[in-house]
């Protein structure tokens, strides 16, 4: 009935009269085996036209005669039925089979579903019936046909016939343009054929068509399919079947490369040529193979050609032909690759780079669906290439890899990935997977600590004599040697030059050492460029902030140093290295004190390791140069808060001995003293300044004598000896009269202003401010200017202009942080915290003081930490947070007691004693009385106020109200001298007394 009506009996065609007779047969057949009411038959066949029953009876009689068996058309229940099985009626059979085929597909019987749906579709020869009554049946049968089509295509896709059904699906969507199921199958087939871009474009086609013609958007399933394609969801990659190719099995799990594999997989879906570049031992081959295992949608397979043994262009071609098992030459290879979408991996291209590049171009030109993945230490330099640089493993992944491999070697003695020794070892191995694997192999006989100690001779320890792998994969030195032997002679010397630098170097420094190694400076940029292109040099580009730096991985550096030693050029290179940094030191102090400060500080910060190396070499070969170097960089270390600067300076002094010029020795002692004072080694700082003063007097160097005075003022201010500090700065200013030293004058007057402000000498503070502003107008040093800004804020505080104080000190702290003046920033944050409290915001003040402590701890400025904790304790007590206040004050006073005192040590003792008194701890009253005597003797008004208030509270708690009132009134009178420092909110004990009174 699916087309012209046909009846067969015992295989022979039975003619059936046309017209209403054949239409009656169709109508009964659509409900085969069931009675259909006579009235229903009349209504359907004659469509409401008045018809008598005897007309229907005559058609039934005629049909019975045509069929040759009266029993085939049975009568009963007021109607007629066609007495055949429903399966004998094609229309009913396809309805049944459409359901069964879908069930088979859902059950995973793809082949059975494909066969049944194909058989059912073959029954369709046209539409069923012609009358209006047949319309619902036609709709139902058409829907069954579409369902069978979709089932058949789905089954074929599941069986791996994706490439073959694309054309048929294109025709199907052209016929049924709004059938989203067909569009989804077409998109899936394109994706599985390796045509991701076409699949996404097809989605856009259907989306546009639905929007333009129906005003609709694709349904949820199509939208989800698009996202799955974009995400390379494994769920749509098709069945897991034995794919073509020759990939080796993975002997061990690949660790820490999930991100790289996903990125490479994405690249291979969008680009035809992808290259993994990186140094030897980085794991390029393993990553390439692991990536290839994710590419199951390429029906032509994934083929690996290892080129490490190839030496000529013919070798490269023959290796690939053998890998694909092609019979014949290049023409046969190209024909093979044209046939279906495939991936070729060309592994280890660096030594045959030109031949590999030429073959790659020919392959891509000939096979439009081919993808090529290369591994190499240098890019092919082919149009359209996508270069992916493989970097060392992150420390966490390196530790995981080492732990897994070591566990496999050690058996019942696993290694903990939380072990600090493991982390340190992996960090020393540059994150190179090969080096990590070789180190792990040694854990069978050596402890982790022993392996780390032996890294000075890393090429002996980083080899696996028990391995049967090729030499390049069982010894790190052999891996690097492979790369080294491919270099030009100048490039080898480029590696030697770079190896002299610890932690890398800027290009001018490399040029200087290269020139000493007989490579013209003009060629340096080409040498470095070639080494970088071979992944032997890491280029660190920090943008405009500082010049690019070039460095070697530690293992490559160790190899290069060995090679340079064998060539007998180590001393020449190290001498050039030290000479370059000595020259840089000559301009450092002037640069740090000028408008180019940021550039010079950045240099000193970045080159610490190189400067240390240059100093170590110079100390034994040219100690006077070492002393000039520390004198040159010393001020940069001071501004940067580099606590190790003093050690460097004193070591250089010892090495130079009496051969050094007196002025150089004195200058070095002063720089060391400044750093010592900054790290609270005040006694040593005084000793060194005294020695410097003696030297300055011996040669009658006025400049040095003046410097000794204000350096000492800086030191004594740390102990709160502000009167002496002012005397010293007065003497310094007098000595500078007639000398052109604007920077030193500005610095000296800044210390004078700080001492005057701390001593609450307003007249001298204002005088010093005026001098500071005068001399700062002549210098461009941001470090000095930021201190001048802070000085204005401190002066505003003693003048009770607290909002101005917050503005100036806040601006100074922000600038110090931005410019990297870490110690200065910590001090200014401490001042800002106090100013915010005086301006009325104690909560913000407490938070700022906590930040100051954090910053000071980061720089190792323990003196500053103690000072900030005293003030934090005061503020927390004012806020009612006594427990936190006690913790801060106990920590601060413990440090002050151990150090023999310090700025605001008395205040800390007083506040802690007041807390003890509040908690009724025995002895607190006696301590407070002693503290009060000391405060009166030292004219320390803030401490006197706090001590009087605490003693008043003790009296009030004991019922002596009159004494408590007298003590509070005495404290009130001293507030006139202390109000620049504390506010009434700080006076917790006074408030308690007043409330009880």
mmCIF file with all atom_site columns, N, CA and C in Angstrom, residues 662 666 669 687-700 705 708:
data_model
loop_
_atom_site.group_PDB
_atom_site.id
_atom_site.type_symbol
_atom_site.label_atom_id
_atom_site.label_alt_id
_atom_site.label_comp_id
_atom_site.label_asym_id
_atom_site.label_entity_id
_atom_site.label_seq_id
_atom_site.pdbx_PDB_ins_code
_atom_site.Cartn_x
_atom_site.Cartn_y
_atom_site.Cartn_z
_atom_site.occupancy
_atom_site.B_iso_or_equiv
_atom_site.pdbx_formal_charge
_atom_site.auth_seq_id
_atom_site.auth_comp_id
_atom_site.auth_asym_id
_atom_site.auth_atom_id
_atom_site.pdbx_PDB_model_num
ATOM 1  N N  . UNK A 1 662 ? 91.658 54.772 51.747 1.00 0.00 ? 662 UNK A N  1
ATOM 2  C CA . UNK A 1 662 ? 90.984 55.089 53.013 1.00 0.00 ? 662 UNK A CA 1
ATOM 3  C C  . UNK A 1 662 ? 89.557 55.544 52.784 1.00 0.00 ? 662 UNK A C  1
ATOM 4  N N  . UNK A 1 666 ? 86.178 53.837 54.326 1.00 0.00 ? 666 UNK A N  1
ATOM 5  C CA . UNK A 1 666 ? 85.237 54.588 55.150 1.00 0.00 ? 666 UNK A CA 1
ATOM 6  C C  . UNK A 1 666 ? 83.832 54.559 54.540 1.00 0.00 ? 666 UNK A C  1
ATOM 7  N N  . UNK A 1 669 ? 82.205 51.220 55.206 1.00 0.00 ? 669 UNK A N  1
ATOM 8  C CA . UNK A 1 669 ? 81.773 51.081 56.599 1.00 0.00 ? 669 UNK A CA 1
ATOM 9  C C  . UNK A 1 669 ? 80.472 51.833 56.859 1.00 0.00 ? 669 UNK A C  1
ATOM 10 N N  . UNK A 1 687 ? 79.637 51.015 65.943 1.00 0.00 ? 687 UNK A N  1
ATOM 11 C CA . UNK A 1 687 ? 81.061 50.643 65.865 1.00 0.00 ? 687 UNK A CA 1
ATOM 12 C C  . UNK A 1 687 ? 81.633 50.956 64.488 1.00 0.00 ? 687 UNK A C  1
ATOM 13 N N  . UNK A 1 688 ? 80.871 50.635 63.462 1.00 0.00 ? 688 UNK A N  1
ATOM 14 C CA . UNK A 1 688 ? 81.377 50.857 62.097 1.00 0.00 ? 688 UNK A CA 1
ATOM 15 C C  . UNK A 1 688 ? 81.396 52.340 61.743 1.00 0.00 ? 688 UNK A C  1
ATOM 16 N N  . UNK A 1 689 ? 80.441 53.101 62.247 1.00 0.00 ? 689 UNK A N  1
ATOM 17 C CA . UNK A 1 689 ? 80.472 54.548 61.978 1.00 0.00 ? 689 UNK A CA 1
ATOM 18 C C  . UNK A 1 689 ? 81.639 55.193 62.721 1.00 0.00 ? 689 UNK A C  1
ATOM 19 N N  . UNK A 1 690 ? 81.912 54.708 63.911 1.00 0.00 ? 690 UNK A N  1
ATOM 20 C CA . UNK A 1 690 ? 83.069 55.238 64.646 1.00 0.00 ? 690 UNK A CA 1
ATOM 21 C C  . UNK A 1 690 ? 84.364 54.971 63.879 1.00 0.00 ? 690 UNK A C  1
ATOM 22 N N  . UNK A 1 691 ? 84.466 53.766 63.308 1.00 0.00 ? 691 UNK A N  1
ATOM 23 C CA . UNK A 1 691 ? 85.658 53.440 62.514 1.00 0.00 ? 691 UNK A CA 1
ATOM 24 C C  . UNK A 1 691 ? 85.740 54.305 61.269 1.00 0.00 ? 691 UNK A C  1
ATOM 25 N N  . UNK A 1 692 ? 84.601 54.536 60.630 1.00 0.00 ? 692 UNK A N  1
ATOM 26 C CA . UNK A 1 692 ? 84.583 55.385 59.438 1.00 0.00 ? 692 UNK A CA 1
ATOM 27 C C  . UNK A 1 692 ? 84.953 56.819 59.797 1.00 0.00 ? 692 UNK A C  1
ATOM 28 N N  . UNK A 1 693 ? 84.472 57.303 60.940 1.00 0.00 ? 693 UNK A N  1
ATOM 29 C CA . UNK A 1 693 ? 84.784 58.670 61.375 1.00 0.00 ? 693 UNK A CA 1
ATOM 30 C C  . UNK A 1 693 ? 86.280 58.827 61.612 1.00 0.00 ? 693 UNK A C  1
ATOM 31 N N  . UNK A 1 694 ? 86.869 57.803 62.218 1.00 0.00 ? 694 UNK A N  1
ATOM 32 C CA . UNK A 1 694 ? 88.320 57.842 62.468 1.00 0.00 ? 694 UNK A CA 1
ATOM 33 C C  . UNK A 1 694 ? 89.095 57.933 61.147 1.00 0.00 ? 694 UNK A C  1
ATOM 34 N N  . UNK A 1 695 ? 88.634 57.166 60.138 1.00 0.00 ? 695 UNK A N  1
ATOM 35 C CA . UNK A 1 695 ? 89.290 57.207 58.828 1.00 0.00 ? 695 UNK A CA 1
ATOM 36 C C  . UNK A 1 695 ? 89.104 58.564 58.154 1.00 0.00 ? 695 UNK A C  1
ATOM 37 N N  . UNK A 1 696 ? 87.892 59.108 58.255 1.00 0.00 ? 696 UNK A N  1
ATOM 38 C CA . UNK A 1 696 ? 87.617 60.415 57.643 1.00 0.00 ? 696 UNK A CA 1
ATOM 39 C C  . UNK A 1 696 ? 88.459 61.508 58.280 1.00 0.00 ? 696 UNK A C  1
ATOM 40 N N  . UNK A 1 697 ? 88.608 61.446 59.607 1.00 0.00 ? 697 UNK A N  1
ATOM 41 C CA . UNK A 1 697 ? 89.423 62.450 60.292 1.00 0.00 ? 697 UNK A CA 1
ATOM 42 C C  . UNK A 1 697 ? 90.888 62.316 59.912 1.00 0.00 ? 697 UNK A C  1
ATOM 43 N N  . UNK A 1 698 ? 91.313 61.052 59.694 1.00 0.00 ? 698 UNK A N  1
ATOM 44 C CA . UNK A 1 698 ? 92.724 60.823 59.368 1.00 0.00 ? 698 UNK A CA 1
ATOM 45 C C  . UNK A 1 698 ? 93.121 61.467 58.051 1.00 0.00 ? 698 UNK A C  1
ATOM 46 N N  . UNK A 1 699 ? 92.201 61.507 57.105 1.00 0.00 ? 699 UNK A N  1
ATOM 47 C CA . UNK A 1 699 ? 92.523 62.116 55.804 1.00 0.00 ? 699 UNK A CA 1
ATOM 48 C C  . UNK A 1 699 ? 91.878 63.490 55.655 1.00 0.00 ? 699 UNK A C  1
ATOM 49 N N  . UNK A 1 700 ? 91.227 63.941 56.731 1.00 0.00 ? 700 UNK A N  1
ATOM 50 C CA . UNK A 1 700 ? 90.596 65.262 56.768 1.00 0.00 ? 700 UNK A CA 1
ATOM 51 C C  . UNK A 1 700 ? 89.641 65.444 55.578 1.00 0.00 ? 700 UNK A C  1
ATOM 52 N N  . UNK A 1 705 ? 83.337 63.279 56.709 1.00 0.00 ? 705 UNK A N  1
ATOM 53 C CA . UNK A 1 705 ? 83.028 63.629 58.093 1.00 0.00 ? 705 UNK A CA 1
ATOM 54 C C  . UNK A 1 705 ? 81.561 64.020 58.247 1.00 0.00 ? 705 UNK A C  1
ATOM 55 N N  . UNK A 1 708 ? 79.423 60.933 58.013 1.00 0.00 ? 708 UNK A N  1
ATOM 56 C CA . UNK A 1 708 ? 79.472 60.164 59.254 1.00 0.00 ? 708 UNK A CA 1
ATOM 57 C C  . UNK A 1 708 ? 78.498 60.732 60.285 1.00 0.00 ? 708 UNK A C  1
#
